[in-house]
Short mmCIF file of C-alpha atoms in Angstrom, two decimals:
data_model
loop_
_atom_site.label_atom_id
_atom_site.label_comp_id
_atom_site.label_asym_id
_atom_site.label_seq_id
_atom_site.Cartn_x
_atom_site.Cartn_y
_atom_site.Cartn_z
CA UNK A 9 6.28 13.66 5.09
CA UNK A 10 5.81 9.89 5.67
CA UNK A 11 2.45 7.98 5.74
CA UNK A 12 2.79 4.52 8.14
CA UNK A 13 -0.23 1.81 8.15
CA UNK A 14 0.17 -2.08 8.97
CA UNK A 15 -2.57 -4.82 8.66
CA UNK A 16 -2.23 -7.57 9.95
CA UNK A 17 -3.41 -10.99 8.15
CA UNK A 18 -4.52 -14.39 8.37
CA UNK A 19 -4.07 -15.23 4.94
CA UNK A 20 -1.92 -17.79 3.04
CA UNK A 21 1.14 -16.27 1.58
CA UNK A 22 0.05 -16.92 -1.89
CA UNK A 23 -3.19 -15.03 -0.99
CA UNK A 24 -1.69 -12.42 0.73
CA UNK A 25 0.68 -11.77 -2.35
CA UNK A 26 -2.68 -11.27 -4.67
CA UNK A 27 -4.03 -9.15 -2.24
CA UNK A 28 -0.83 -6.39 -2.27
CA UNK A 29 -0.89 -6.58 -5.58
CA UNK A 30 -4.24 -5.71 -5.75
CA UNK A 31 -3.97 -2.82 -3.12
CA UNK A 32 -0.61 -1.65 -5.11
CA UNK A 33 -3.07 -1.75 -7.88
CA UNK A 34 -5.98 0.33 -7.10
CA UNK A 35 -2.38 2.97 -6.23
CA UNK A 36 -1.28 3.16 -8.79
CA UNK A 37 -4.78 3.95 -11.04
CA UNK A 38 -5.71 6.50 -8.33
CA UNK A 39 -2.08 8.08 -8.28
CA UNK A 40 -0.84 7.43 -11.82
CA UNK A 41 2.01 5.08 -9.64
CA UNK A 42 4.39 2.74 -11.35
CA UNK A 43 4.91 -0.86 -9.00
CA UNK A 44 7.48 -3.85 -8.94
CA UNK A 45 8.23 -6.36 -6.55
CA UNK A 46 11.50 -6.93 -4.97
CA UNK A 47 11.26 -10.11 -3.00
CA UNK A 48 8.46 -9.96 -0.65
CA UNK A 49 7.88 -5.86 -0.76
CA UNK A 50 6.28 -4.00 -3.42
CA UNK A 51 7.66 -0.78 -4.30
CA UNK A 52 5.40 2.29 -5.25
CA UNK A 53 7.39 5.04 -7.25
CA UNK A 54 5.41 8.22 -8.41
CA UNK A 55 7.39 11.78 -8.94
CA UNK A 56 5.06 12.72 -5.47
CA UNK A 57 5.64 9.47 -3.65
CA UNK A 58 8.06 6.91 -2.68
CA UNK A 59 6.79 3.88 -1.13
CA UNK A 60 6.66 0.25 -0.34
CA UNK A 61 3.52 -2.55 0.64
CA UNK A 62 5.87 -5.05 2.88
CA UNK A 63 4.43 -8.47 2.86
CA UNK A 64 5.04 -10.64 6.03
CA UNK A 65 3.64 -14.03 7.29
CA UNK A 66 0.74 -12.27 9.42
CA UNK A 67 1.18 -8.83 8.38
CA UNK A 68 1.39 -6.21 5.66
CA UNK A 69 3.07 -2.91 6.00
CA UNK A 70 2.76 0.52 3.93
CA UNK A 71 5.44 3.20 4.23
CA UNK A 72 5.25 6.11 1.84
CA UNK A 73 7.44 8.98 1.73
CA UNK A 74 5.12 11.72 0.24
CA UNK A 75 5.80 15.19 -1.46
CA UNK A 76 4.23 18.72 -0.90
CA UNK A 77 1.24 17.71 -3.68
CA UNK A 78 0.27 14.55 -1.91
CA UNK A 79 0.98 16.27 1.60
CA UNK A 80 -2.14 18.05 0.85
CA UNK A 81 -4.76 15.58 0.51
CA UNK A 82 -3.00 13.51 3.40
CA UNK A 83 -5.77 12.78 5.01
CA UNK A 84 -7.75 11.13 1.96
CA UNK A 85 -4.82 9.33 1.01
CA UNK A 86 -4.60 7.89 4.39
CA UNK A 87 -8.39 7.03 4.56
CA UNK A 88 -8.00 5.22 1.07
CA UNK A 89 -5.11 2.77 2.25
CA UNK A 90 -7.09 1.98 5.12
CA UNK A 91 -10.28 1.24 3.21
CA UNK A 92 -8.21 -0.78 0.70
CA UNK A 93 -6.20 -2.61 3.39
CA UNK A 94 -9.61 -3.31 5.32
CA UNK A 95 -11.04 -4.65 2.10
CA UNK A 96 -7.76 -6.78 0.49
CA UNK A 97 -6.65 -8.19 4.14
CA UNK A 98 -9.71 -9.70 5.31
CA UNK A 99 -10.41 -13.43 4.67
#
């Protein structure tokens, strides 16, 4: 199952790199998530999920490829990215 979400951003790059790190932060403590950057994306690896932040010039995009544990609380896991993205993205 795959969990989608994009932000877009008016930040400076340098800005906008804090800010991922601090979503892929707050991941990773709820989720027990490992992180490491590979250019401009972040990558997420947990047994239960397989993801990436994507950081652009005006945008930031999640993908996550999630397992049957995760599957089941979808729908906080989706509200929690979008709080955090809300939060992080916004000058």
């Amino acid at each position: 199952m795959r969990i989608e979400r994009q932000r877009t951003h008016q930040l400076a790059p340098s800005v906008a790199r804090e800010r991922v790190e601090r979503i892929a932060a707050k991941l990773a403590e709820r989720f027990s998530a490992r992180c490491r950057w590979e250019g401009d994306r972040l990558c997420v690896e947990h047994p239960a999920v397989q993801g990436s932040l994507t950081l652009q010039p005006d945008s930031v995009t999640l993908q996550a490829d999630i397992g049957f544990p995760v599957s089941l609380m979808r729908a906080q896991v989706e509200a929690e990215i979008d709080r955090l993205m809300q939060r992080e993205l916004t000058p």
